[in-house]
mmCIF file of C-alpha atoms in Angstrom:
data_model
loop_
_atom_site.group_PDB
_atom_site.id
_atom_site.type_symbol
_atom_site.label_atom_id
_atom_site.label_comp_id
_atom_site.label_asym_id
_atom_site.label_seq_id
_atom_site.Cartn_x
_atom_site.Cartn_y
_atom_site.Cartn_z
ATOM 1 C CA MET A 1 2.793 -34.881 -1.203
ATOM 2 C CA PRO A 2 2.476 -30.934 -2.859
ATOM 3 C CA ARG A 3 4.948 -28.287 -1.928
ATOM 4 C CA THR A 4 3.599 -26.151 1.160
ATOM 5 C CA LEU A 5 2.726 -22.402 0.864
ATOM 6 C CA MET A 6 2.833 -20.749 4.079
ATOM 7 C CA LEU A 7 0.837 -17.471 3.940
ATOM 8 C CA LEU A 8 0.754 -14.711 6.389
ATOM 9 C CA GLY A 9 -2.698 -12.503 6.974
ATOM 10 C CA GLY A 10 -6.438 -14.286 5.626
ATOM 11 C CA ALA A 11 -8.396 -10.795 5.308
ATOM 12 C CA ARG A 12 -10.438 -10.236 2.302
ATOM 13 C CA HIS A 13 -8.091 -8.098 -0.087
ATOM 14 C CA GLN A 14 -5.618 -11.736 1.039
ATOM 15 C CA VAL A 15 -7.495 -14.481 0.259
ATOM 16 C CA PRO A 16 -6.994 -14.461 -3.355
ATOM 17 C CA ALA A 17 -3.454 -15.285 -2.401
ATOM 18 C CA ILE A 18 -4.787 -18.324 -0.987
ATOM 19 C CA GLU A 19 -6.773 -18.906 -4.169
ATOM 20 C CA GLU A 20 -3.947 -18.749 -6.421
ATOM 21 C CA ALA A 21 -1.381 -21.146 -4.593
ATOM 22 C CA LYS A 22 -4.075 -23.852 -3.914
ATOM 23 C CA ARG A 23 -4.936 -23.268 -8.537
ATOM 24 C CA LEU A 24 -1.020 -23.627 -8.971
ATOM 25 C CA GLY A 25 -1.334 -27.375 -6.590
ATOM 26 C CA TYR A 26 0.175 -26.085 -3.634
ATOM 27 C CA ARG A 27 -0.874 -27.086 0.117
ATOM 28 C CA THR A 28 -1.302 -23.650 1.713
ATOM 29 C CA VAL A 29 -0.952 -22.554 5.480
ATOM 30 C CA LEU A 30 -2.556 -19.831 6.886
ATOM 31 C CA CYS A 31 -1.627 -17.904 10.272
ATOM 32 C CA ASP A 32 -3.659 -14.827 11.201
ATOM 33 C CA TYR A 33 -4.396 -13.343 14.495
ATOM 34 C CA LEU A 34 -8.223 -13.111 14.118
ATOM 35 C CA PRO A 35 -10.620 -15.962 14.645
ATOM 36 C CA ASP A 36 -13.223 -14.810 11.499
ATOM 37 C CA ASN A 37 -10.826 -14.333 9.122
ATOM 38 C CA PRO A 38 -12.229 -15.179 5.518
ATOM 39 C CA GLY A 39 -8.673 -16.484 4.786
ATOM 40 C CA GLN A 40 -9.373 -20.079 6.855
ATOM 41 C CA PHE A 41 -12.279 -21.405 5.311
ATOM 42 C CA VAL A 42 -9.920 -21.272 1.816
ATOM 43 C CA ALA A 43 -6.496 -23.027 3.729
ATOM 44 C CA ASP A 44 -5.534 -26.595 3.870
ATOM 45 C CA VAL A 45 -4.331 -25.489 7.303
ATOM 46 C CA PHE A 46 -5.237 -22.711 9.754
ATOM 47 C CA TYR A 47 -3.711 -21.110 12.716
ATOM 48 C CA GLN A 48 -4.909 -18.374 14.683
ATOM 49 C CA GLU A 49 -1.736 -17.081 15.833
ATOM 50 C CA SER A 50 -0.021 -13.044 15.412
ATOM 51 C CA THR A 51 2.124 -13.006 12.486
ATOM 52 C CA THR A 52 4.249 -10.435 13.956
ATOM 53 C CA ASP A 53 5.255 -12.479 16.487
ATOM 54 C CA ARG A 54 8.515 -13.995 14.244
ATOM 55 C CA ALA A 55 9.073 -17.146 17.102
ATOM 56 C CA LYS A 56 5.855 -18.203 16.605
ATOM 57 C CA MET A 57 5.483 -18.072 13.278
ATOM 58 C CA LEU A 58 8.966 -19.590 12.809
ATOM 59 C CA ASP A 59 7.441 -22.203 14.749
ATOM 60 C CA VAL A 60 4.911 -22.856 12.912
ATOM 61 C CA ALA A 61 6.770 -23.421 8.789
ATOM 62 C CA ARG A 62 8.648 -25.556 10.863
ATOM 63 C CA ARG A 63 6.492 -27.763 12.095
ATOM 64 C CA GLU A 64 4.481 -28.008 8.712
ATOM 65 C CA LYS A 65 7.741 -27.746 6.222
ATOM 66 C CA ILE A 66 7.237 -25.098 4.403
ATOM 67 C CA ASP A 67 8.695 -24.602 1.327
ATOM 68 C CA GLY A 68 8.141 -20.707 0.423
ATOM 69 C CA ILE A 69 6.194 -17.714 2.804
ATOM 70 C CA LEU A 70 4.582 -14.878 1.497
ATOM 71 C CA SER A 71 3.059 -11.562 3.699
ATOM 72 C CA PHE A 72 0.644 -10.305 0.388
ATOM 73 C CA GLY A 73 -0.851 -7.274 1.342
ATOM 74 C CA SER A 74 0.369 -6.947 4.935
ATOM 75 C CA ASP A 75 3.477 -4.615 5.799
ATOM 76 C CA ALA A 76 3.010 -5.619 9.356
ATOM 77 C CA ALA A 77 3.463 -9.128 8.745
ATOM 78 C CA LEU A 78 6.445 -8.399 5.888
ATOM 79 C CA PRO A 79 9.315 -8.397 8.693
ATOM 80 C CA SER A 80 8.107 -12.497 9.837
ATOM 81 C CA ALA A 81 8.185 -13.597 6.720
ATOM 82 C CA GLY A 82 11.429 -12.604 6.073
ATOM 83 C CA TYR A 83 12.973 -13.690 9.307
ATOM 84 C CA VAL A 84 11.642 -16.738 8.674
ATOM 85 C CA ALA A 85 12.660 -17.159 4.650
ATOM 86 C CA GLU A 86 16.205 -16.670 6.282
ATOM 87 C CA ALA A 87 15.885 -18.778 9.006
ATOM 88 C CA LEU A 88 15.447 -21.805 6.482
ATOM 89 C CA GLY A 89 16.787 -20.490 3.847
ATOM 90 C CA LEU A 90 13.754 -20.038 1.707
ATOM 91 C CA PRO A 91 13.060 -17.018 -1.292
ATOM 92 C CA THR A 92 13.296 -14.010 0.475
ATOM 93 C CA ASN A 93 14.801 -10.322 -0.349
ATOM 94 C CA PRO A 94 17.329 -9.559 2.399
ATOM 95 C CA LEU A 95 15.518 -9.146 6.291
ATOM 96 C CA ALA A 96 18.004 -6.260 6.719
ATOM 97 C CA SER A 97 15.945 -4.170 3.170
ATOM 98 C CA ILE A 98 12.496 -5.338 4.541
ATOM 99 C CA ASN A 99 13.261 -3.970 7.927
ATOM 100 C CA THR A 100 14.203 -0.338 6.040
ATOM 101 C CA LEU A 101 11.113 -0.273 3.959
ATOM 102 C CA SER A 102 8.739 -1.489 6.814
ATOM 103 C CA GLU A 103 10.040 1.036 9.246
ATOM 104 C CA LYS A 104 9.808 4.593 7.770
ATOM 105 C CA TYR A 105 12.225 6.054 11.333
ATOM 106 C CA LEU A 106 14.816 3.639 8.769
ATOM 107 C CA PHE A 107 13.831 4.861 5.259
ATOM 108 C CA ARG A 108 14.093 7.880 5.451
ATOM 109 C CA PRO A 109 17.394 8.134 6.649
ATOM 110 C CA TYR A 110 18.669 5.111 4.239
ATOM 111 C CA LEU A 111 17.493 7.843 1.202
ATOM 112 C CA ALA A 112 19.099 10.884 2.389
ATOM 113 C CA LYS A 113 22.441 8.972 3.262
ATOM 114 C CA ASN A 114 21.982 6.831 0.243
ATOM 115 C CA GLY A 115 21.378 10.115 -2.656
ATOM 116 C CA PHE A 116 18.320 9.555 -2.810
ATOM 117 C CA ASN A 117 15.757 12.166 -3.035
ATOM 118 C CA CYS A 118 14.628 12.757 0.566
ATOM 119 C CA PRO A 119 12.146 15.476 2.739
ATOM 120 C CA LYS A 120 14.206 17.199 6.179
ATOM 121 C CA ALA A 121 12.514 14.094 8.556
ATOM 122 C CA VAL A 122 12.902 13.535 12.126
ATOM 123 C CA SER A 123 11.697 10.605 13.987
ATOM 124 C CA PHE A 124 10.883 10.246 17.565
ATOM 125 C CA PRO A 125 9.157 8.284 20.614
ATOM 126 C CA THR A 126 5.704 8.602 21.302
ATOM 127 C CA GLU A 127 6.789 9.716 24.803
ATOM 128 C CA LYS A 128 8.049 12.893 23.311
ATOM 129 C CA ASN A 129 5.174 16.088 23.784
ATOM 130 C CA GLY A 130 4.588 18.828 20.972
ATOM 131 C CA ARG A 131 7.324 21.665 23.312
ATOM 132 C CA SER A 132 10.026 19.518 22.386
ATOM 133 C CA VAL A 133 8.756 18.092 19.142
ATOM 134 C CA LEU A 134 8.324 21.401 18.114
ATOM 135 C CA GLU A 135 12.309 22.095 19.093
ATOM 136 C CA LEU A 136 13.680 18.407 17.323
ATOM 137 C CA CYS A 137 11.178 20.080 14.112
ATOM 138 C CA ARG A 138 13.066 23.630 14.304
ATOM 139 C CA GLY A 139 14.789 24.531 10.704
ATOM 140 C CA MET A 140 12.070 22.632 8.583
ATOM 141 C CA ARG A 141 10.042 24.239 6.458
ATOM 142 C CA PHE A 142 6.034 24.383 7.666
ATOM 143 C CA PRO A 143 3.790 22.403 6.890
ATOM 144 C CA VAL A 144 5.149 19.859 8.349
ATOM 145 C CA ILE A 145 3.612 15.793 8.418
ATOM 146 C CA LEU A 146 3.564 13.503 11.586
ATOM 147 C CA LYS A 147 2.745 10.077 11.432
ATOM 148 C CA PRO A 148 3.045 6.601 12.761
ATOM 149 C CA THR A 149 6.831 4.867 11.411
ATOM 150 C CA ASP A 150 4.872 1.687 10.974
ATOM 151 C CA SER A 151 1.465 1.706 9.839
ATOM 152 C CA SER A 152 0.150 2.174 6.024
ATOM 153 C CA GLY A 153 -2.993 3.717 4.479
ATOM 154 C CA SER A 154 -2.319 6.835 6.161
ATOM 155 C CA LYS A 155 -3.829 5.677 9.565
ATOM 156 C CA GLY A 156 -2.657 8.248 11.934
ATOM 157 C CA VAL A 157 -1.522 11.116 9.865
ATOM 158 C CA THR A 158 -2.076 15.089 10.345
ATOM 159 C CA VAL A 159 -1.010 18.190 8.766
ATOM 160 C CA VAL A 160 0.846 20.520 11.016
ATOM 161 C CA PRO A 161 0.360 24.056 9.551
ATOM 162 C CA VAL A 162 2.040 25.841 11.529
ATOM 163 C CA PRO A 163 5.079 25.867 14.385
ATOM 164 C CA ASP A 164 2.908 25.149 17.325
ATOM 165 C CA ALA A 165 3.046 22.794 20.191
ATOM 166 C CA ALA A 166 -0.731 22.304 20.682
ATOM 167 C CA SER A 167 -0.970 21.392 17.226
ATOM 168 C CA PHE A 168 1.884 19.213 17.858
ATOM 169 C CA ASP A 169 0.240 17.208 20.690
ATOM 170 C CA ALA A 170 -2.765 16.747 19.119
ATOM 171 C CA ALA A 171 -1.085 15.075 16.092
ATOM 172 C CA ILE A 172 1.550 12.895 18.194
ATOM 173 C CA THR A 173 -1.686 11.955 20.055
ATOM 174 C CA ALA A 174 -3.296 10.600 16.787
ATOM 175 C CA ALA A 175 0.027 9.446 15.650
ATOM 176 C CA THR A 176 0.214 6.810 18.444
ATOM 177 C CA GLU A 177 -2.613 5.701 18.385
ATOM 178 C CA PHE A 178 -1.766 3.772 15.157
ATOM 179 C CA SER A 179 1.962 2.889 16.191
ATOM 180 C CA ARG A 180 2.882 -0.519 17.244
ATOM 181 C CA ASN A 181 7.114 0.626 17.700
ATOM 182 C CA GLY A 182 6.248 3.643 19.568
ATOM 183 C CA ILE A 183 8.218 5.848 16.944
ATOM 184 C CA LEU A 184 6.616 8.290 15.227
ATOM 185 C CA LEU A 185 8.340 11.103 12.407
ATOM 186 C CA CYS A 186 7.468 14.195 11.233
ATOM 187 C CA GLU A 187 8.586 15.475 8.219
ATOM 188 C CA GLU A 188 8.622 18.362 5.684
ATOM 189 C CA TYR A 189 5.493 18.809 3.510
ATOM 190 C CA LEU A 190 6.368 17.927 0.111
ATOM 191 C CA GLU A 191 4.492 20.645 -2.531
ATOM 192 C CA ARG A 192 3.700 19.101 -5.714
ATOM 193 C CA GLY A 193 4.734 19.855 -8.999
ATOM 194 C CA TYR A 194 2.376 17.711 -10.535
ATOM 195 C CA PRO A 195 -0.684 17.486 -9.414
ATOM 196 C CA HIS A 196 -1.015 13.656 -8.424
ATOM 197 C CA VAL A 197 0.811 11.537 -5.968
ATOM 198 C CA ILE A 198 1.869 8.717 -8.495
ATOM 199 C CA GLY A 199 1.023 5.402 -7.212
ATOM 200 C CA GLY A 200 0.796 1.558 -8.016
ATOM 201 C CA ASP A 201 2.741 -1.274 -7.733
ATOM 202 C CA ILE A 202 6.191 -2.579 -9.843
ATOM 203 C CA PHE A 203 7.177 -6.250 -10.203
ATOM 204 C CA VAL A 204 10.622 -7.232 -9.334
ATOM 205 C CA ILE A 205 12.679 -10.392 -11.035
ATOM 206 C CA ASP A 206 15.854 -11.275 -10.343
ATOM 207 C CA GLY A 207 16.685 -7.125 -9.260
ATOM 208 C CA ARG A 208 15.506 -5.305 -11.973
ATOM 209 C CA VAL A 209 11.618 -3.872 -11.540
ATOM 210 C CA ARG A 210 10.065 -5.834 -15.204
ATOM 211 C CA PHE A 211 6.265 -4.412 -14.069
ATOM 212 C CA TRP A 212 5.648 -0.377 -13.806
ATOM 213 C CA GLY A 213 1.675 -0.041 -13.237
ATOM 214 C CA LEU A 214 2.154 3.729 -12.470
ATOM 215 C CA MET A 215 -1.228 5.331 -11.432
ATOM 216 C CA ASP A 216 -2.352 8.843 -10.546
ATOM 217 C CA ALA A 217 -3.916 8.448 -7.213
ATOM 218 C CA VAL A 218 -7.126 9.802 -6.100
ATOM 219 C CA ARG A 219 -8.297 12.163 -3.725
ATOM 220 C CA ASP A 220 -11.055 13.410 -1.455
ATOM 221 C CA GLU A 221 -9.992 16.988 -0.598
ATOM 222 C CA SER A 222 -13.322 17.447 1.670
ATOM 223 C CA LEU A 223 -11.510 14.805 3.780
ATOM 224 C CA GLY A 224 -8.174 16.739 3.614
ATOM 225 C CA GLY A 225 -6.638 14.903 0.592
ATOM 226 C CA LEU A 226 -4.164 12.323 2.518
ATOM 227 C CA VAL A 227 -6.220 9.004 2.005
ATOM 228 C CA PRO A 228 -5.999 7.645 -1.599
ATOM 229 C CA VAL A 229 -9.481 7.109 -2.448
ATOM 230 C CA GLY A 230 -8.785 5.261 -5.625
ATOM 231 C CA GLU A 231 -6.139 4.733 -8.492
ATOM 232 C CA ALA A 232 -6.043 5.698 -12.192
ATOM 233 C CA PHE A 233 -4.687 4.619 -15.171
ATOM 234 C CA PRO A 234 -2.695 5.463 -16.840
ATOM 235 C CA SER A 235 -0.792 8.612 -15.099
ATOM 236 C CA GLY A 236 -0.269 12.297 -16.898
ATOM 237 C CA LEU A 237 2.545 12.289 -15.793
ATOM 238 C CA PRO A 238 5.027 13.788 -18.481
ATOM 239 C CA VAL A 239 7.470 11.225 -20.062
ATOM 240 C CA ASP A 240 10.305 13.260 -18.520
ATOM 241 C CA LYS A 241 8.823 13.194 -15.104
ATOM 242 C CA ALA A 242 8.305 9.286 -15.722
ATOM 243 C CA GLY A 243 12.086 8.987 -16.821
ATOM 244 C CA LEU A 244 13.237 10.179 -13.796
ATOM 245 C CA LEU A 245 10.743 8.211 -11.563
ATOM 246 C CA LYS A 246 11.368 4.686 -12.627
ATOM 247 C CA SER A 247 15.401 5.632 -12.460
ATOM 248 C CA GLU A 248 15.276 6.856 -8.928
ATOM 249 C CA VAL A 249 13.092 3.596 -8.287
ATOM 250 C CA GLN A 250 14.643 1.057 -10.374
ATOM 251 C CA GLY A 251 17.953 2.762 -8.255
ATOM 252 C CA LEU A 252 16.776 2.326 -4.836
ATOM 253 C CA VAL A 253 15.764 -1.424 -5.727
ATOM 254 C CA THR A 254 19.265 -2.044 -6.944
ATOM 255 C CA SER A 255 20.726 0.030 -3.387
ATOM 256 C CA LEU A 256 18.419 -2.276 -1.327
ATOM 257 C CA ASP A 257 19.335 -6.179 -2.648
ATOM 258 C CA LEU A 258 15.509 -6.169 -4.060
ATOM 259 C CA ARG A 259 15.302 -9.474 -6.010
ATOM 260 C CA PHE A 260 11.766 -10.211 -5.971
ATOM 261 C CA GLY A 261 7.907 -9.480 -5.805
ATOM 262 C CA GLU A 262 5.497 -6.904 -6.095
ATOM 263 C CA MET A 263 5.831 -3.821 -4.323
ATOM 264 C CA ASN A 264 3.594 -0.847 -4.004
ATOM 265 C CA LEU A 265 4.621 2.573 -4.412
ATOM 266 C CA GLU A 266 4.402 6.226 -3.656
ATOM 267 C CA VAL A 267 5.936 8.565 -5.215
ATOM 268 C CA ILE A 268 5.731 12.560 -5.104
ATOM 269 C CA ILE A 269 6.876 14.599 -8.230
ATOM 270 C CA GLY A 270 8.436 17.795 -6.383
ATOM 271 C CA ARG A 271 8.068 21.856 -6.959
ATOM 272 C CA ASP A 272 12.106 20.955 -8.593
ATOM 273 C CA GLY A 273 10.335 18.473 -10.705
ATOM 274 C CA LYS A 274 12.421 15.642 -8.872
ATOM 275 C CA PRO A 275 10.659 12.695 -7.755
ATOM 276 C CA TYR A 276 10.729 11.852 -4.399
ATOM 277 C CA ILE A 277 9.857 7.781 -3.182
ATOM 278 C CA ILE A 278 7.479 8.536 0.076
ATOM 279 C CA GLU A 279 6.705 4.776 -0.027
ATOM 280 C CA LEU A 280 8.239 1.668 -1.250
ATOM 281 C CA GLY A 281 5.953 -1.567 0.520
ATOM 282 C CA GLY A 282 7.767 -4.789 0.044
ATOM 283 C CA ARG A 283 3.934 -6.046 -0.698
ATOM 284 C CA ALA A 284 1.260 -5.912 -3.111
ATOM 285 C CA GLY A 285 -1.183 -2.851 -2.878
ATOM 286 C CA GLY A 286 -4.657 -2.680 -1.064
ATOM 287 C CA ASN A 287 -7.564 -2.016 -2.204
ATOM 288 C CA MET A 288 -8.165 -4.898 -4.685
ATOM 289 C CA LEU A 289 -4.489 -2.461 -6.523
ATOM 290 C CA PRO A 290 -3.373 -5.667 -8.540
ATOM 291 C CA LEU A 291 -6.780 -6.809 -9.614
ATOM 292 C CA GLN A 292 -7.171 -3.591 -11.429
ATOM 293 C CA LEU A 293 -3.471 -3.761 -12.465
ATOM 294 C CA GLN A 294 -3.832 -6.931 -14.149
ATOM 295 C CA ASP A 295 -7.628 -5.730 -15.897
ATOM 296 C CA VAL A 296 -5.250 -2.452 -17.704
ATOM 297 C CA SER A 297 -2.303 -5.179 -18.006
ATOM 298 C CA GLY A 298 -3.437 -9.225 -18.075
ATOM 299 C CA VAL A 299 -0.103 -9.904 -15.706
ATOM 300 C CA ASN A 300 -1.612 -12.051 -13.502
ATOM 301 C CA LEU A 301 0.694 -10.299 -10.825
ATOM 302 C CA THR A 302 -1.286 -12.492 -7.517
ATOM 303 C CA GLN A 303 0.197 -15.527 -8.879
ATOM 304 C CA ALA A 304 3.423 -14.174 -10.053
ATOM 305 C CA SER A 305 3.680 -13.699 -6.223
ATOM 306 C CA VAL A 306 3.089 -16.832 -5.027
ATOM 307 C CA ARG A 307 5.295 -18.175 -7.577
ATOM 308 C CA CYS A 308 8.017 -15.577 -6.897
ATOM 309 C CA ALA A 309 7.571 -17.297 -3.057
ATOM 310 C CA MET A 310 8.079 -20.542 -3.699
ATOM 311 C CA GLY A 311 11.043 -19.880 -6.044
ATOM 312 C CA ASP A 312 9.787 -19.944 -9.564
ATOM 313 C CA PHE A 313 11.107 -16.938 -10.793
ATOM 314 C CA ASP A 314 10.035 -17.685 -14.787
ATOM 315 C CA CYS A 315 7.355 -15.591 -14.758
ATOM 316 C CA ALA A 316 6.093 -12.930 -17.749
ATOM 317 C CA VAL A 317 5.197 -10.118 -16.328
ATOM 318 C CA ASP A 318 6.873 -7.470 -18.295
ATOM 319 C CA PHE A 319 4.836 -4.472 -18.593
ATOM 320 C CA ASP A 320 5.852 -0.706 -18.946
ATOM 321 C CA PRO A 321 3.850 0.949 -21.248
ATOM 322 C CA ALA A 322 4.334 4.194 -23.267
ATOM 323 C CA ALA A 323 3.335 7.586 -21.207
ATOM 324 C CA GLY A 324 -0.565 8.029 -21.449
ATOM 325 C CA THR A 325 -1.547 5.234 -23.558
ATOM 326 C CA GLY A 326 -3.440 1.942 -22.935
ATOM 327 C CA ASP A 327 -6.579 1.302 -21.576
ATOM 328 C CA ALA A 328 -8.309 4.352 -19.326
ATOM 329 C CA VAL A 329 -9.357 2.330 -16.061
ATOM 330 C CA ALA A 330 -9.653 3.671 -12.883
ATOM 331 C CA THR A 331 -11.092 2.574 -9.299
ATOM 332 C CA LEU A 332 -12.908 4.233 -5.958
ATOM 333 C CA VAL A 333 -13.055 3.520 -2.800
ATOM 334 C CA LEU A 334 -16.498 3.446 -1.636
ATOM 335 C CA HIS A 335 -16.460 5.675 2.149
ATOM 336 C CA ALA A 336 -18.437 7.389 4.721
ATOM 337 C CA LYS A 337 -18.236 10.936 5.281
ATOM 338 C CA ARG A 338 -19.746 10.305 8.597
ATOM 339 C CA SER A 339 -19.862 7.165 11.257
ATOM 340 C CA GLY A 340 -23.481 5.326 11.692
ATOM 341 C CA SER A 341 -25.475 2.776 9.808
ATOM 342 C CA PHE A 342 -24.518 2.064 6.158
ATOM 343 C CA ALA A 343 -27.724 2.524 3.798
ATOM 344 C CA GLY A 344 -26.328 1.963 0.266
ATOM 345 C CA VAL A 345 -24.655 3.630 -2.351
ATOM 346 C CA HIS A 346 -25.246 6.357 -4.526
ATOM 347 C CA VAL A 347 -23.603 6.488 -8.546
ATOM 348 C CA ASP A 348 -24.300 9.244 -10.806
ATOM 349 C CA PRO A 349 -25.501 7.742 -14.157
ATOM 350 C CA ALA A 350 -22.855 10.369 -15.232
ATOM 351 C CA LEU A 351 -20.374 8.166 -13.462
ATOM 352 C CA GLU A 352 -22.149 4.539 -13.086
ATOM 353 C CA ARG A 353 -22.063 3.691 -17.440
ATOM 354 C CA TYR A 354 -18.351 2.962 -16.849
ATOM 355 C CA VAL A 355 -18.927 0.864 -13.687
ATOM 356 C CA TYR A 356 -17.414 -2.747 -14.344
ATOM 357 C CA ARG A 357 -17.169 -4.622 -11.514
ATOM 358 C CA THR A 358 -18.273 -3.599 -8.107
ATOM 359 C CA GLN A 359 -17.193 -5.075 -4.299
ATOM 360 C CA VAL A 360 -18.699 -3.886 -1.495
ATOM 361 C CA PHE A 361 -17.657 -5.039 2.178
ATOM 362 C CA VAL A 362 -20.589 -3.983 3.885
ATOM 363 C CA HIS A 363 -24.299 -5.316 4.180
ATOM 364 C CA GLU A 364 -27.748 -3.085 4.864
ATOM 365 C CA ASP A 365 -27.517 -1.491 8.142
ATOM 366 C CA ASP A 366 -23.906 -2.027 9.189
ATOM 367 C CA ARG A 367 -21.866 -0.032 11.255
ATOM 368 C CA VAL A 368 -19.809 1.951 9.282
ATOM 369 C CA GLU A 369 -16.948 4.733 10.660
ATOM 370 C CA GLU A 370 -15.790 7.816 9.056
ATOM 371 C CA PHE A 371 -13.187 7.583 6.412
ATOM 372 C CA VAL A 372 -10.257 8.714 8.582
ATOM 373 C CA ASN A 373 -7.813 6.162 6.761
ATOM 374 C CA GLY A 374 -7.419 3.525 4.392
ATOM 375 C CA SER A 375 -8.413 0.513 6.886
ATOM 376 C CA LYS A 376 -12.672 2.010 6.291
ATOM 377 C CA ALA A 377 -12.584 1.142 2.909
ATOM 378 C CA LEU A 378 -16.293 0.093 2.416
ATOM 379 C CA GLY A 379 -15.987 -1.344 -1.168
ATOM 380 C CA ILE A 380 -14.138 -1.199 -4.321
ATOM 381 C CA LEU A 381 -15.883 0.540 -7.986
ATOM 382 C CA PHE A 382 -13.716 0.075 -11.443
ATOM 383 C CA LEU A 383 -14.258 1.920 -14.334
ATOM 384 C CA ARG A 384 -13.179 1.364 -17.403
ATOM 385 C CA PHE A 385 -13.794 4.931 -19.489
ATOM 386 C CA PRO A 386 -13.557 5.636 -23.648
ATOM 387 C CA SER A 387 -10.334 7.653 -22.852
ATOM 388 C CA ALA A 388 -8.464 9.126 -20.361
ATOM 389 C CA ASP A 389 -9.058 12.570 -20.755
ATOM 390 C CA VAL A 390 -12.841 11.371 -19.684
ATOM 391 C CA MET A 391 -11.843 9.425 -16.934
ATOM 392 C CA ARG A 392 -9.631 12.969 -15.868
ATOM 393 C CA GLU A 393 -12.452 14.956 -16.057
ATOM 394 C CA LEU A 394 -15.506 12.675 -13.673
ATOM 395 C CA LEU A 395 -13.023 11.147 -11.468
ATOM 396 C CA ALA A 396 -12.007 14.746 -10.514
ATOM 397 C CA GLU A 397 -16.034 15.580 -9.664
ATOM 398 C CA SER A 398 -15.808 11.889 -8.034
ATOM 399 C CA SER A 399 -16.830 13.166 -4.818
ATOM 400 C CA HIS A 400 -19.826 14.201 -5.776
ATOM 401 C CA LEU A 401 -20.984 11.591 -8.247
ATOM 402 C CA VAL A 402 -20.494 8.972 -5.669
ATOM 403 C CA SER A 403 -22.013 8.756 -2.098
ATOM 404 C CA VAL A 404 -22.012 6.407 0.682
ATOM 405 C CA GLU A 405 -25.714 6.289 2.168
ATOM 406 C CA VAL A 406 -25.696 6.155 6.077
ATOM 407 C CA ARG A 407 -28.456 6.982 8.627
#
């Protein structure tokens, strides 16, 4: 009988992991609470269950006699996957470390306590009002950012520019909408010394970062600049700053005893020249990031994630390009600037000539929402440019060169 891999989440971006598992000859068991998830039509067995219900996930795992478990591209299900794996003696990173990475109210104090660069931050329950949070933030440098501690894709994130109780009340309301655990975080806004947030994925095997997929995050400033609308490779980060970043990230991987897997990264180089790790998610990045990095490197990261989850760590994932080298490849997230009915996508010919793959997730007349967080993405454009300079010049104008038509 084939060995069995249990996968938590069958959304569109998670289907490639199910497909890779089947190509490798594994039997696949999928859990997802949504009745219309596309993964159920690919997996061998499907349970309509909440992936955040640890006890239920363990029950399914025992019933199906699984050999490995994977939460591919899902923050919410990571603790469940770690819990099940530890209970059954399956390959996993330490559950305590998974929890630390998954909850910002644990992550920020961990960074500070263990000597990593970290902005001044404070966590508090959603029941707090603006006036009391303002008091908690006394001594912080404004602006500050207020966010949920257990969400991704910039959901519920607000920049509070001045110490004003009413502004905090509005930010608390926005963050509470996306908070499952009822704990919010307020931290100092980091002024960037390098103009782009560094995003991308890394891959760890035997506790060492073997794959460095560092990219410049593309932001749409007309939408506030908080939500990434693309990733550009190679990053323009200078060699010395890249070295500091890699040292900080490897140090955190070692400190948390992270043994294997694809991990999503977000780092800001501050005005002081230091790298600040804003996120180290214990799963593959969204917006088809593993596919983009496979196009760049030739490394099938999705397959490597599946193999590692099944205890096969003999994966050729090594990739550490010299700064500024390699193909100039980028993605742009298709997004609507207002809500309405989807009427199509317009790409200016100056940019269209470099598009080599297009994924559109909606159909004409489908209801679409204003792009306020990553869950509102409507599709992905993949672009390959003749040089990094051409890429950066066009991406700087991307908000004018790509538009989603809404009526």
